[in-house]
Amino acid sequence: MLTELVIAAEPGEDVNPLIPAWYDIVYSIIPFALVLLLFWKVVLPRMQKMLDERAAKIEGGIEQAESAQAEAKEALEKYNAMLAEARAEAAKIREQARVDGGAILAELKEQASTEAARITATAQAQIEAERQAALVSLRSEVGSLAIDLASGVIGESLADDKKATALVDRFLADLEQSEKAAK
């Protein structure tokens, strides 16, 4: 090593330690060019191919995500439209049910009113028939009682049916007139 220092220190040459010798530069350029050529022809195309595949996958994934998002948005719009349609139809059905319920209620009230009127009319007719029957029964009973009573008061037998009937009819007619005058 000492020899090299002595050689490097010879006064004739001015050597810069930072600049290499020309033969070192030439011998370094050849391997550098080979490595550069190898990198340029083999490594760089493979890397470019891999980057292109990744870019294609990413773009494909983005396109799929966009199409899926568009489909989801379209499905949501369809769902909202169907939901709004279903709500409108439900409102229509409720309104129709209210109208039908009102009509049925009115019909039932009408039927009940008709039935009540019929029952009332039947009851009135039955009451009137029973009243007439009671009047007929009462006339005969009152007539026979009146004849028995009159026979007892007068002391004579009123067995004559014509006379007894005329007397009872006159008594009941007077009774009805006094009843009508009292009202």
Coordinates of C-alpha atoms in Angstrom, one line a residue:
M1 CA 0.0 0.0 0.0
L2 CA 2.8 2.3 0.6
T3 CA 4.0 1.8 -3.0
E4 CA 0.7 2.9 -4.3
L5 CA 0.8 6.0 -2.3
V6 CA 4.2 6.8 -3.6
I7 CA 3.2 6.2 -7.2
A8 CA 0.1 8.3 -6.7
A9 CA 2.2 11.1 -5.3
E10 CA 4.6 11.4 -8.2
P11 CA 4.8 14.9 -9.3
G12 CA 4.1 14.5 -13.0
E13 CA 0.5 13.6 -12.9
D14 CA -2.2 15.5 -11.3
V15 CA -4.8 12.8 -10.3
N16 CA -8.2 13.6 -8.9
P17 CA -9.3 10.9 -6.5
L18 CA -13.0 11.5 -7.3
I19 CA -12.8 10.8 -11.0
P20 CA -12.1 7.2 -11.9
A21 CA -9.7 6.2 -14.6
W22 CA -10.9 5.9 -18.2
Y23 CA -10.5 2.1 -18.3
D24 CA -12.7 1.7 -15.2
I25 CA -15.4 3.8 -16.9
V26 CA -15.3 1.6 -20.0
Y27 CA -15.3 -1.6 -18.1
S28 CA -18.2 -0.4 -16.0
I29 CA -20.3 0.8 -19.0
I30 CA -20.4 -2.7 -20.6
P31 CA -22.0 -4.5 -17.6
F32 CA -24.2 -1.5 -17.0
A33 CA -25.4 -1.7 -20.7
L34 CA -26.0 -5.4 -20.4
V35 CA -28.0 -5.0 -17.2
L36 CA -29.9 -2.1 -18.7
L37 CA -30.7 -4.1 -21.9
L38 CA -31.8 -7.1 -19.8
F39 CA -33.9 -4.9 -17.6
W40 CA -35.4 -3.1 -20.7
K41 CA -36.2 -6.3 -22.6
V42 CA -37.2 -8.7 -19.9
V43 CA -38.1 -7.1 -16.6
L44 CA -39.8 -4.0 -17.7
P45 CA -42.2 -5.8 -20.1
R46 CA -43.2 -8.3 -17.4
M47 CA -43.7 -5.5 -15.0
Q48 CA -45.7 -3.5 -17.5
K49 CA -47.8 -6.6 -18.2
M50 CA -48.5 -7.1 -14.5
L51 CA -49.4 -3.4 -14.1
D52 CA -51.7 -3.6 -17.1
E53 CA -53.4 -6.7 -15.7
R54 CA -53.9 -4.9 -12.3
A55 CA -55.2 -1.8 -14.0
A56 CA -57.6 -4.0 -16.0
K57 CA -58.8 -5.8 -12.9
I58 CA -59.2 -2.5 -11.1
E59 CA -61.1 -1.0 -14.0
G60 CA -63.2 -4.1 -14.3
G61 CA -63.9 -4.0 -10.6
I62 CA -64.9 -0.3 -10.8
E63 CA -67.2 -1.0 -13.8
Q64 CA -68.8 -3.9 -11.9
A65 CA -69.2 -1.8 -8.8
E66 CA -70.7 1.0 -10.9
S67 CA -73.1 -1.4 -12.7
A68 CA -74.0 -3.0 -9.4
Q69 CA -74.6 0.4 -7.9
A70 CA -76.8 1.3 -10.9
E71 CA -78.7 -1.9 -10.6
A72 CA -79.2 -1.3 -6.9
K73 CA -80.4 2.2 -7.5
E74 CA -82.8 1.0 -10.2
A75 CA -84.0 -1.8 -7.8
L76 CA -84.5 0.8 -5.1
E77 CA -86.5 3.0 -7.4
K78 CA -88.7 0.1 -8.5
Y79 CA -89.1 -0.9 -4.8
N80 CA -90.1 2.7 -3.9
A81 CA -92.5 2.8 -6.9
M82 CA -94.1 -0.5 -5.9
L83 CA -94.3 0.6 -2.3
A84 CA -96.0 3.8 -3.3
E85 CA -98.4 1.9 -5.6
A86 CA -99.2 -0.6 -2.8
R87 CA -99.8 2.3 -0.4
A88 CA -102.2 3.9 -2.9
E89 CA -103.9 0.6 -3.5
A90 CA -104.3 0.0 0.2
A91 CA -105.7 3.5 0.6
K92 CA -108.2 2.7 -2.2
I93 CA -109.1 -0.6 -0.6
R94 CA -109.6 1.1 2.8
E95 CA -111.8 3.8 1.2
Q96 CA -113.8 1.3 -0.7
A97 CA -114.2 -0.7 2.5
R98 CA -115.5 2.4 4.3
V99 CA -117.9 3.1 1.5
D100 CA -119.1 -0.5 1.4
G101 CA -119.3 -0.6 5.2
G102 CA -121.4 2.6 5.1
A103 CA -123.7 1.1 2.5
I104 CA -124.0 -2.2 4.4
L105 CA -124.7 -0.3 7.6
A106 CA -127.4 1.8 5.8
E107 CA -128.9 -1.3 4.3
L108 CA -128.9 -3.0 7.7
K109 CA -130.5 0.1 9.3
E110 CA -133.1 0.1 6.5
Q111 CA -133.8 -3.6 7.0
A112 CA -134.0 -3.1 10.8
S113 CA -136.3 -0.2 10.3
T114 CA -138.5 -2.2 7.9
E115 CA -138.5 -5.2 10.2
A116 CA -139.4 -3.0 13.2
A117 CA -142.2 -1.4 11.2
R118 CA -143.5 -4.8 10.1
I119 CA -143.2 -6.1 13.7
T120 CA -145.0 -3.0 15.0
A121 CA -147.7 -3.3 12.4
T122 CA -148.2 -7.0 13.2
A123 CA -148.2 -6.2 16.9
Q124 CA -150.8 -3.4 16.3
A125 CA -153.0 -5.8 14.2
Q126 CA -152.7 -8.5 16.9
I127 CA -153.5 -6.0 19.7
E128 CA -156.5 -4.7 17.7
A129 CA -157.6 -8.3 17.1
E130 CA -157.2 -9.2 20.7
R131 CA -159.0 -6.0 21.7
Q132 CA -161.9 -6.8 19.4
A133 CA -162.0 -10.4 20.8
A134 CA -161.9 -9.0 24.3
L135 CA -164.7 -6.6 23.5
V136 CA -166.8 -9.4 22.1
S137 CA -166.0 -11.5 25.1
L138 CA -166.6 -8.6 27.4
R139 CA -170.0 -7.8 25.8
S140 CA -171.2 -11.3 26.2
E141 CA -169.9 -11.5 29.8
V142 CA -171.1 -8.0 30.7
G143 CA -174.4 -8.6 29.0
S144 CA -175.0 -11.8 30.9
L145 CA -173.9 -10.2 34.2
A146 CA -176.0 -7.2 33.5
I147 CA -179.0 -9.4 32.7
D148 CA -178.5 -11.4 35.9
L149 CA -178.1 -8.2 37.9
A150 CA -181.1 -6.5 36.3
S151 CA -183.1 -9.7 37.0
G152 CA -182.1 -9.5 40.6
V153 CA -183.0 -5.8 40.9
I154 CA -186.3 -6.0 39.0
G155 CA -187.2 -9.2 40.5
E156 CA -188.4 -10.5 37.1
S157 CA -186.7 -12.9 34.8
L158 CA -185.3 -11.3 31.7
A159 CA -185.1 -14.5 29.8
D160 CA -186.2 -13.0 26.5
D161 CA -183.1 -12.8 24.5
K162 CA -184.2 -10.1 22.2
K163 CA -185.0 -7.7 25.1
A164 CA -181.9 -8.7 26.9
T165 CA -179.7 -8.1 23.9
A166 CA -181.3 -4.7 23.1
L167 CA -180.8 -3.7 26.7
V168 CA -177.2 -4.7 26.8
D169 CA -176.4 -3.1 23.5
R170 CA -178.0 0.2 24.7
F171 CA -176.0 0.0 27.9
L172 CA -172.7 -0.5 26.1
A173 CA -173.4 2.2 23.6
D174 CA -174.1 4.6 26.4
L175 CA -170.9 3.4 28.1
E176 CA -168.8 4.0 24.9
Q177 CA -170.3 7.5 24.4
S178 CA -169.4 8.5 28.0
E179 CA -165.9 7.1 27.4
K180 CA -165.5 9.2 24.2
A181 CA -166.8 12.3 25.9
A182 CA -164.3 11.8 28.7
K183 CA -161.4 11.8 26.2

